[in-house]
Each structure stands twice: as C-alpha cells, then as structure tokens.
Amino acid sequence: MASGHVTTRESFILDVAAGLQRAPMATRLTPHILALVGWDNPYSDPIRRQFIPLASLLQPDHLQLQLDSLSESRDSPVKGLVHRYPDKVLFLASSVCPVYCRFCTRSYSVGAKTETVSKKRFLPLRKYWDPMFDYISQTTAVTDVVVSGGDSFFLEPTQLREIGHKLLGIEHVRRIRFASKGLAVCPSRILDPNDKWTEALIETSELGRKLGKSVALHTHFNHPQEISWITERAAQRLFENAVTVRNQTVLLNGVNNDVDTMKLLIRQLADNNIQPYYVYQGDMVRGVEDLRTPLRDILHIESHVRGTIAGFMTPSFVVDLPGGGGKRLAATFESYDRNAGVSTFVAPGVKGSTIHKYYDPVWSLSG
C-alpha cells in the first residue's frame, strides 16, 4: 500500500482528504464500486484512480486546461441543450450521477459544488425540459437525441418514460440514446424486479422499435475489473429484452492505457453483447492531469487492437476536440509534435476550417 512516503492507513486517509480539497468533482460511490476496489493496493488500483483523488498523486494542470473544455455552454441554444452537430442534440436531463468520475467532462455542472468549483446545475424538472422539447420539435434537422446529464440512471422511471415517449412522438427524431453508467456501477438495480427503471427503458426501447426508431443505452466501462458476475447477468437481461447497449471508454493513465488491458476490456464487453463504441482521449479538464494520457498512447493502442477482434466490435478511437469541434478519429490529426506534445485537428463538418489543438499532459513531455 506504499506510495512514496505514504505507508499507513491513516496516511492514506489524510492523502484522500487533501485530494478532495483540490478536486473539481465531488466524490460519490456505490457499494458495488467500493467492493470492486483492490484495497490491498489502493494507490495503483484502476477503480480507485477513477473515483478517489489522492493529493500525493495529483499533477499540476496544463495551462490550456478548462472546466468546460468542449465549450458546451457556447453551443447551447437553450439551457440544458447542446446543439453542436447538425443532426444531433445533447439533452442534459439532470446533473446528478450514481457515481462521480474524477475526469468528468462536465465537472462545471455535475455533482455538488466543491472547494474549487461552483456548479452550473441542471435539475430534472419538467419546467426546464419543456423549452428543450420545444427547440427539438421546431428544429427538423435534429434526428438524434442523447439524453444525458448527469446520468439518466437518476431519472425516475416515470421521467425516463416521459422523456422517451415525448421524443419518440416527434416525427423527425429517429434515434434516442440514454447515457448511463448504471450498468457499470450498480448492475443489481438492472435485475431488481421491484425497481421500475429498467422496465421503463425496455418499454421505451420496444415502443421505438414499433415506430421504426432506435432507442439505445450508452454505458461506460473503463477497466475489465469493473465487469463482475452481476454485471454479466444484468447485461444478459438487457440483451434478452433486445435493448441495444453500447459502451464509451475513456483512456486513462494507470487505468487502461496499455494494449493488454484495452484488448481484454473490449473482448469482455463484446462477449456480454455490449458494443465497444468509442475509446476517448481524456478531455482537457482541470484537476485530473494525472489521469490524462499523451496522444501517442491512443495511437499505439489502436494500432495493436485493430485486427484482433471483429470489425463491428472494434471501437472508434477518438478525440473530442477542445473548443467544440466534436469527435474526430485520433489518427486523423493534421499535425502532431510529439516533443512539444501538441496535436492539431480540423472538423470541417462541425466548425469549418477552425484549428483545434490538443495538448498532451506536461508530465508526459521529455525534458
């Protein structure tokens, strides 16, 4: 359990307390996640690293880091709605999650305020949703809606059903994705016969299918250690009920930024009928520089993963561009100065000829 000068349980607790004072995200964990942490060696544990900050391991922020690194606020025509891509909107239904990831791209809004960040909250209330529904219904170019936040797992079953049915009732909306880490962090709820959230999701999925529209669950696993026997049973229930499940992984230093771990994660997801959809380069958000990786890592991992599993189960390795350029394949950079740790991208379909720069973490630079 040693890490530098930290060798005792008491020292570990003090290290956590000091880390929490500096973290942009509040800490919230489910019993399931706590049970999966390898407490015999918490400093290197891949689950602990994602959720519990340790002051001794934090790194100074790169000067280019921001709380809203993707400029979502700038692309928000209505409060709680992000319209960046021509045909897709992001519907921020809530700003609460069952767990809070340290590296959250929405650390500017998600969770309770912290010592370092006041939050721009999105509350799950109909009065906030109505203007969002109105905008979507009036904007016929929108065919795809991602319901996120926060986490749709924190919506009441009646709220999930209401949002789903309302969106499916808009003629030009063809696809809905409910974003939730619930399958990864509280899979027992998916199986609970007394919990109606999964029932509401299945009903909404069935309604979409009857209307010839797509309803999917987008979840979030980052390491094979997160996939337990109860996870497999929960994924099987969703599969038996024809719910499409896709996974979005974030590449994280010391968690999954090696070829063997990523291969195992992708294969275990595929074996549980969870489509490995995206592997994201970590966003340039403040307070988690120890978790970001240089672009060279994602390029190296993709080159070794591609061709080792069926193409339809091979994820896209992407950078969500700073400044609101949207997702681009990591390998499509315009330039990459590995010594300076600066890569450039363009996104013609989203931001025209604007140059977007991604900066590797300072700790990864030589000299």
Protein backbone atom coordinates (compact mmCIF):
# COMPACT_ATOMS: atom_id res chain seq x y z
CA MET A 1 0.00 0.00 0.00
CA ALA A 2 3.02 2.25 0.00
CA SER A 3 3.34 5.22 -2.36
CA GLY A 4 6.36 7.34 -1.67
CA HIS A 5 6.14 8.45 1.94
CA VAL A 6 2.57 7.19 2.42
CA THR A 7 2.65 3.81 4.14
CA THR A 8 -0.21 3.54 6.64
CA ARG A 9 -4.00 3.51 6.61
CA GLU A 10 -4.04 6.83 8.46
CA SER A 11 -1.69 8.38 5.92
CA PHE A 12 -3.90 7.11 3.10
CA ILE A 13 -6.98 8.72 4.65
CA LEU A 14 -5.13 12.02 5.05
CA ASP A 15 -3.98 11.76 1.44
CA VAL A 16 -7.61 11.29 0.32
CA ALA A 17 -8.81 14.22 2.44
CA ALA A 18 -6.17 16.50 0.93
CA GLY A 19 -7.06 15.28 -2.56
CA LEU A 20 -10.75 16.00 -2.03
CA GLN A 21 -9.97 19.62 -1.14
CA ARG A 22 -8.35 20.11 -4.55
CA ALA A 23 -10.70 18.05 -6.70
CA PRO A 24 -13.17 19.70 -9.12
CA MET A 25 -15.58 16.79 -8.66
CA ALA A 26 -17.40 15.77 -5.50
CA THR A 27 -16.95 12.13 -4.51
CA ARG A 28 -19.85 9.70 -4.73
CA LEU A 29 -19.51 5.92 -4.93
CA THR A 30 -21.90 2.97 -4.96
CA PRO A 31 -21.37 -0.06 -2.69
CA HIS A 32 -20.78 -2.10 -5.86
CA ILE A 33 -17.83 0.06 -6.94
CA LEU A 34 -16.38 0.17 -3.44
CA ALA A 35 -16.46 -3.63 -3.36
CA LEU A 36 -14.50 -3.86 -6.62
CA VAL A 37 -11.58 -1.71 -5.46
CA GLY A 38 -8.44 -3.66 -4.60
CA TRP A 39 -7.96 -2.19 -1.15
CA ASP A 40 -4.77 -4.18 -0.60
CA ASN A 41 -3.08 -1.77 -3.02
CA PRO A 42 -5.37 1.25 -3.49
CA TYR A 43 -2.69 3.54 -4.92
CA SER A 44 -2.37 1.60 -8.14
CA ASP A 45 -5.93 0.22 -8.25
CA PRO A 46 -7.60 1.17 -11.56
CA ILE A 47 -11.01 1.75 -9.99
CA ARG A 48 -9.75 3.86 -7.09
CA ARG A 49 -7.83 6.03 -9.56
CA GLN A 50 -11.06 6.89 -11.40
CA PHE A 51 -13.09 7.99 -8.39
CA ILE A 52 -10.99 8.87 -5.33
CA PRO A 53 -8.35 11.63 -5.67
CA LEU A 54 -5.08 11.37 -3.78
CA ALA A 55 -3.16 14.59 -3.21
CA SER A 56 0.17 12.78 -3.41
CA LEU A 57 -0.52 11.66 -6.98
CA LEU A 58 -2.03 14.85 -8.43
CA GLN A 59 -0.13 16.68 -11.15
CA PRO A 60 -0.11 20.43 -11.92
CA ASP A 61 -2.68 21.40 -14.56
CA HIS A 62 -1.57 22.20 -18.08
CA LEU A 63 -2.11 25.91 -18.73
CA GLN A 64 -4.59 25.09 -21.51
CA LEU A 65 -7.00 23.12 -19.32
CA GLN A 66 -10.53 24.42 -18.74
CA LEU A 67 -13.59 23.28 -16.81
CA ASP A 68 -15.77 23.34 -19.94
CA SER A 69 -13.07 22.16 -22.33
CA LEU A 70 -15.57 21.17 -25.04
CA SER A 71 -17.29 24.59 -24.98
CA GLU A 72 -20.70 23.04 -24.43
CA SER A 73 -22.06 26.26 -22.94
CA ARG A 74 -21.22 28.12 -26.14
CA ASP A 75 -23.16 25.61 -28.24
CA SER A 76 -26.27 25.71 -26.04
CA PRO A 77 -29.25 27.41 -27.74
CA VAL A 78 -31.49 26.55 -24.78
CA LYS A 79 -30.39 25.94 -21.21
CA GLY A 80 -29.66 22.25 -20.79
CA LEU A 81 -29.44 21.53 -24.52
CA VAL A 82 -26.23 21.32 -26.55
CA HIS A 83 -26.59 21.52 -30.34
CA ARG A 84 -23.15 21.03 -31.90
CA TYR A 85 -23.63 18.52 -34.70
CA PRO A 86 -26.15 19.40 -37.45
CA ASP A 87 -28.50 16.47 -36.72
CA LYS A 88 -27.82 15.70 -33.05
CA VAL A 89 -28.51 17.38 -29.71
CA LEU A 90 -27.45 16.59 -26.18
CA PHE A 91 -30.36 16.71 -23.72
CA LEU A 92 -28.98 17.37 -20.22
CA ALA A 93 -31.82 15.99 -18.15
CA SER A 94 -30.04 16.12 -14.80
CA SER A 95 -26.69 16.96 -13.20
CA VAL A 96 -26.63 14.04 -10.75
CA CYS A 97 -24.98 10.62 -11.18
CA PRO A 98 -24.82 7.41 -9.12
CA VAL A 99 -21.03 7.92 -9.01
CA TYR A 100 -18.86 10.89 -9.87
CA CYS A 101 -15.88 10.22 -12.12
CA ARG A 102 -12.86 12.39 -11.34
CA PHE A 103 -12.28 13.04 -15.07
CA CYS A 104 -15.86 14.06 -15.89
CA THR A 105 -16.06 16.32 -18.93
CA ARG A 106 -18.92 18.16 -17.20
CA SER A 107 -17.15 18.98 -13.96
CA TYR A 108 -18.52 22.51 -14.48
CA SER A 109 -22.05 21.26 -13.80
CA VAL A 110 -22.23 17.70 -12.48
CA GLY A 111 -22.49 16.99 -8.77
CA ALA A 112 -22.36 19.13 -5.67
CA LYS A 113 -20.08 22.16 -5.51
CA THR A 114 -16.56 21.53 -4.28
CA GLU A 115 -13.79 23.53 -2.64
CA THR A 116 -12.59 24.59 -6.11
CA VAL A 117 -15.70 24.66 -8.35
CA SER A 118 -19.22 26.09 -8.12
CA LYS A 119 -21.59 24.13 -10.33
CA LYS A 120 -23.97 25.11 -13.11
CA ARG A 121 -26.66 22.61 -12.17
CA PHE A 122 -29.33 21.04 -14.40
CA LEU A 123 -32.32 19.89 -12.37
CA PRO A 124 -34.66 17.08 -13.53
CA LEU A 125 -37.75 19.27 -13.71
CA ARG A 126 -40.37 19.50 -16.43
CA LYS A 127 -40.23 23.32 -16.48
CA TYR A 128 -36.61 23.07 -17.62
CA TRP A 129 -37.32 20.31 -20.12
CA ASP A 130 -40.23 22.00 -21.93
CA PRO A 131 -38.07 24.62 -23.73
CA MET A 132 -35.73 21.81 -24.75
CA PHE A 133 -38.59 19.74 -26.17
CA ASP A 134 -39.88 22.83 -27.99
CA TYR A 135 -36.49 23.50 -29.56
CA ILE A 136 -36.17 19.90 -30.75
CA SER A 137 -39.69 19.78 -32.18
CA GLN A 138 -39.12 23.05 -34.05
CA THR A 139 -35.68 22.07 -35.39
CA THR A 140 -36.43 19.47 -38.03
CA ALA A 141 -32.75 18.85 -38.78
CA VAL A 142 -32.44 17.13 -35.40
CA THR A 143 -32.86 13.37 -35.85
CA ASP A 144 -30.69 12.13 -32.96
CA VAL A 145 -31.02 12.94 -29.23
CA VAL A 146 -28.63 11.89 -26.48
CA VAL A 147 -30.28 12.03 -23.04
CA SER A 148 -27.53 12.53 -20.52
CA GLY A 149 -26.54 14.91 -17.76
CA GLY A 150 -25.58 13.78 -15.19
CA ASP A 151 -26.82 10.28 -15.64
CA SER A 152 -30.20 9.09 -16.86
CA PHE A 153 -29.97 6.37 -14.17
CA PHE A 154 -31.01 9.12 -11.73
CA LEU A 155 -34.24 9.84 -13.58
CA GLU A 156 -37.36 8.42 -12.02
CA PRO A 157 -38.88 5.65 -14.18
CA THR A 158 -41.82 7.95 -14.96
CA GLN A 159 -39.37 10.67 -16.05
CA LEU A 160 -37.39 8.34 -18.27
CA ARG A 161 -40.60 7.09 -19.85
CA GLU A 162 -41.89 10.65 -20.30
CA ILE A 163 -38.72 11.87 -22.00
CA GLY A 164 -38.52 8.80 -24.21
CA HIS A 165 -42.17 8.90 -25.29
CA LYS A 166 -42.08 12.65 -25.87
CA LEU A 167 -39.02 12.40 -28.11
CA LEU A 168 -40.34 9.36 -29.97
CA GLY A 169 -43.52 11.35 -30.65
CA ILE A 170 -41.55 13.98 -32.57
CA GLU A 171 -41.68 12.79 -36.18
CA HIS A 172 -38.20 13.82 -37.26
CA VAL A 173 -36.45 12.30 -34.22
CA ARG A 174 -35.23 8.87 -35.32
CA ARG A 175 -32.72 7.90 -32.64
CA ILE A 176 -32.56 8.28 -28.84
CA ARG A 177 -29.63 7.30 -26.66
CA PHE A 178 -29.92 7.19 -22.89
CA ALA A 179 -26.47 7.73 -21.39
CA SER A 180 -25.95 5.93 -18.09
CA LYS A 181 -23.09 4.42 -16.13
CA GLY A 182 -25.65 2.45 -14.13
CA LEU A 183 -24.85 -0.92 -15.71
CA ALA A 184 -21.20 -0.47 -14.68
CA VAL A 185 -21.66 0.91 -11.17
CA CYS A 186 -24.97 -0.54 -9.91
CA PRO A 187 -25.85 -3.57 -12.07
CA SER A 188 -28.01 -5.16 -9.36
CA ARG A 189 -30.59 -2.44 -9.98
CA ILE A 190 -30.99 -3.69 -13.56
CA LEU A 191 -32.05 -7.05 -12.13
CA ASP A 192 -34.25 -5.82 -9.27
CA PRO A 193 -37.88 -6.78 -10.06
CA ASN A 194 -39.10 -4.06 -7.69
CA ASP A 195 -37.15 -1.30 -9.45
CA LYS A 196 -39.04 0.07 -12.44
CA TRP A 197 -36.20 1.98 -14.15
CA THR A 198 -35.14 -0.95 -16.32
CA GLU A 199 -38.75 -1.74 -17.09
CA ALA A 200 -39.24 1.83 -18.32
CA LEU A 201 -36.11 1.56 -20.50
CA ILE A 202 -37.27 -1.73 -22.02
CA GLU A 203 -40.75 -0.35 -22.70
CA THR A 204 -39.30 2.73 -24.37
CA SER A 205 -37.00 0.56 -26.48
CA GLU A 206 -39.95 -1.59 -27.56
CA LEU A 207 -42.02 1.47 -28.44
CA GLY A 208 -39.18 2.83 -30.54
CA ARG A 209 -38.90 -0.47 -32.40
CA LYS A 210 -42.63 -0.44 -33.16
CA LEU A 211 -42.23 3.07 -34.58
CA GLY A 212 -39.19 2.07 -36.63
CA LYS A 213 -36.93 4.19 -34.44
CA SER A 214 -33.80 3.36 -32.47
CA VAL A 215 -33.51 3.52 -28.68
CA ALA A 216 -30.18 2.56 -27.11
CA LEU A 217 -28.40 2.60 -23.77
CA HIS A 218 -24.90 4.08 -23.81
CA THR A 219 -22.88 2.99 -20.82
CA HIS A 220 -19.33 3.47 -19.53
CA PHE A 221 -16.79 0.79 -18.56
CA ASN A 222 -13.09 1.65 -18.38
CA HIS A 223 -11.44 -1.47 -16.98
CA PRO A 224 -12.12 -5.24 -17.02
CA GLN A 225 -12.15 -5.25 -13.21
CA GLU A 226 -15.46 -3.39 -13.40
CA ILE A 227 -17.17 -6.36 -15.07
CA SER A 228 -18.39 -8.77 -12.38
CA TRP A 229 -20.74 -11.74 -12.46
CA ILE A 230 -23.66 -9.50 -11.53
CA THR A 231 -22.71 -7.18 -14.41
CA GLU A 232 -22.88 -10.12 -16.79
CA ARG A 233 -26.36 -11.09 -15.53
CA ALA A 234 -27.60 -7.50 -15.86
CA ALA A 235 -26.21 -7.22 -19.40
CA GLN A 236 -27.93 -10.52 -20.25
CA ARG A 237 -31.29 -9.19 -19.07
CA LEU A 238 -30.94 -6.18 -21.36
CA PHE A 239 -29.85 -8.43 -24.25
CA GLU A 240 -32.78 -10.82 -23.75
CA ASN A 241 -35.11 -7.82 -23.94
CA ALA A 242 -33.47 -6.55 -27.16
CA VAL A 243 -32.06 -3.36 -25.62
CA THR A 244 -29.10 -2.13 -27.66
CA VAL A 245 -26.18 -1.36 -25.34
CA ARG A 246 -23.04 0.48 -26.42
CA ASN A 247 -20.00 1.38 -24.34
CA GLN A 248 -17.87 4.52 -24.26
CA THR A 249 -14.46 4.14 -22.63
CA VAL A 250 -12.12 6.97 -21.63
CA LEU A 251 -8.39 6.34 -21.97
CA LEU A 252 -6.88 6.95 -18.53
CA ASN A 253 -3.31 6.86 -17.31
CA GLY A 254 -2.67 3.94 -14.99
CA VAL A 255 -6.13 2.53 -15.68
CA ASN A 256 -6.35 1.26 -19.25
CA ASN A 257 -3.60 2.91 -21.31
CA ASP A 258 -1.88 -0.33 -22.19
CA VAL A 259 -2.63 -2.72 -25.02
CA ASP A 260 -3.38 -5.85 -22.97
CA THR A 261 -5.88 -4.12 -20.67
CA MET A 262 -7.71 -2.47 -23.57
CA LYS A 263 -7.88 -5.72 -25.53
CA LEU A 264 -9.31 -7.58 -22.55
CA LEU A 265 -11.87 -4.86 -21.85
CA ILE A 266 -13.06 -4.77 -25.46
CA ARG A 267 -13.37 -8.54 -25.66
CA GLN A 268 -15.25 -8.84 -22.35
CA LEU A 269 -17.68 -6.12 -23.44
CA ALA A 270 -18.25 -7.87 -26.76
CA ASP A 271 -18.77 -11.22 -25.02
CA ASN A 272 -21.53 -9.59 -22.95
CA ASN A 273 -23.21 -8.13 -26.05
CA ILE A 274 -22.13 -4.59 -25.16
CA GLN A 275 -20.80 -2.93 -28.28
CA PRO A 276 -17.42 -1.23 -27.72
CA TYR A 277 -18.42 2.05 -29.37
CA TYR A 278 -15.81 4.70 -28.50
CA VAL A 279 -12.46 4.95 -26.77
CA TYR A 280 -11.98 8.62 -25.95
CA GLN A 281 -8.78 10.52 -25.42
CA GLY A 282 -9.21 12.12 -21.97
CA ASP A 283 -10.73 15.59 -22.19
CA MET A 284 -8.65 18.61 -21.22
CA VAL A 285 -10.47 19.27 -17.96
CA ARG A 286 -8.87 20.69 -14.84
CA GLY A 287 -7.82 18.79 -11.77
CA VAL A 288 -7.11 15.36 -13.28
CA GLU A 289 -3.81 15.81 -15.08
CA ASP A 290 -2.55 12.57 -13.50
CA LEU A 291 -5.21 10.67 -15.48
CA ARG A 292 -4.73 12.24 -18.91
CA THR A 293 -2.52 10.47 -21.45
CA PRO A 294 -0.47 11.71 -24.42
CA LEU A 295 -1.99 11.27 -27.86
CA ARG A 296 0.74 8.76 -28.72
CA ASP A 297 -0.85 6.30 -26.25
CA ILE A 298 -4.20 6.12 -28.02
CA LEU A 299 -2.48 5.85 -31.42
CA HIS A 300 -0.29 3.00 -30.17
CA ILE A 301 -3.19 1.13 -28.57
CA GLU A 302 -5.43 1.42 -31.62
CA SER A 303 -2.70 0.11 -33.90
CA HIS A 304 -2.40 -3.02 -31.75
CA VAL A 305 -6.12 -3.54 -31.13
CA ARG A 306 -7.38 -3.16 -34.69
CA GLY A 307 -7.48 -6.55 -36.39
CA THR A 308 -7.60 -8.57 -33.16
CA ILE A 309 -11.39 -8.63 -32.85
CA ALA A 310 -14.26 -8.44 -35.35
CA GLY A 311 -14.52 -5.04 -37.02
CA PHE A 312 -18.06 -4.42 -35.79
CA MET A 313 -16.81 -4.89 -32.22
CA THR A 314 -13.76 -2.66 -32.68
CA PRO A 315 -14.33 0.78 -31.12
CA SER A 316 -13.50 4.10 -32.74
CA PHE A 317 -10.52 5.73 -31.01
CA VAL A 318 -11.38 9.41 -30.89
CA VAL A 319 -10.51 12.84 -29.57
CA ASP A 320 -13.44 15.05 -28.56
CA LEU A 321 -11.86 18.26 -29.74
CA PRO A 322 -11.32 21.17 -27.36
CA GLY A 323 -13.36 24.20 -28.32
CA GLY A 324 -16.35 22.23 -29.57
CA GLY A 325 -15.00 20.58 -32.69
CA GLY A 326 -16.69 17.32 -31.83
CA LYS A 327 -15.32 13.80 -32.14
CA ARG A 328 -12.53 13.05 -34.60
CA LEU A 329 -10.60 9.85 -35.08
CA ALA A 330 -7.36 10.23 -33.14
CA ALA A 331 -5.34 9.10 -36.15
CA THR A 332 -6.72 11.93 -38.34
CA PHE A 333 -4.62 14.67 -36.73
CA GLU A 334 -3.30 17.35 -39.10
CA SER A 335 -0.01 17.53 -37.20
CA TYR A 336 1.50 16.08 -34.05
CA ASP A 337 4.64 17.47 -32.45
CA ARG A 338 5.47 14.70 -30.01
CA ASN A 339 8.27 16.64 -28.34
CA ALA A 340 6.07 19.65 -27.61
CA GLY A 341 3.02 17.45 -27.01
CA VAL A 342 0.72 19.44 -29.32
CA SER A 343 -1.57 17.94 -31.96
CA THR A 344 -3.88 19.79 -34.33
CA PHE A 345 -7.19 18.73 -35.84
CA VAL A 346 -9.88 20.21 -38.07
CA ALA A 347 -13.58 19.29 -38.12
CA PRO A 348 -15.00 20.64 -41.41
CA GLY A 349 -18.50 19.30 -40.80
CA VAL A 350 -18.77 20.94 -37.39
CA LYS A 351 -16.51 24.01 -37.13
CA GLY A 352 -15.33 24.58 -40.70
CA SER A 353 -11.63 25.36 -41.02
CA THR A 354 -11.06 26.13 -37.32
CA ILE A 355 -7.87 24.58 -35.95
CA HIS A 356 -8.36 22.66 -32.71
CA LYS A 357 -5.35 21.85 -30.56
CA TYR A 358 -4.98 19.00 -28.11
CA TYR A 359 -2.20 19.28 -25.54
CA ASP A 360 -0.53 16.24 -24.01
CA PRO A 361 -0.12 16.33 -20.20
CA VAL A 362 3.02 18.08 -19.06
CA TRP A 363 4.22 15.02 -17.14
CA SER A 364 4.47 13.08 -20.42
CA LEU A 365 6.82 15.54 -22.14
CA SER A 366 10.52 14.78 -22.32
CA GLY A 367 12.62 17.49 -20.66
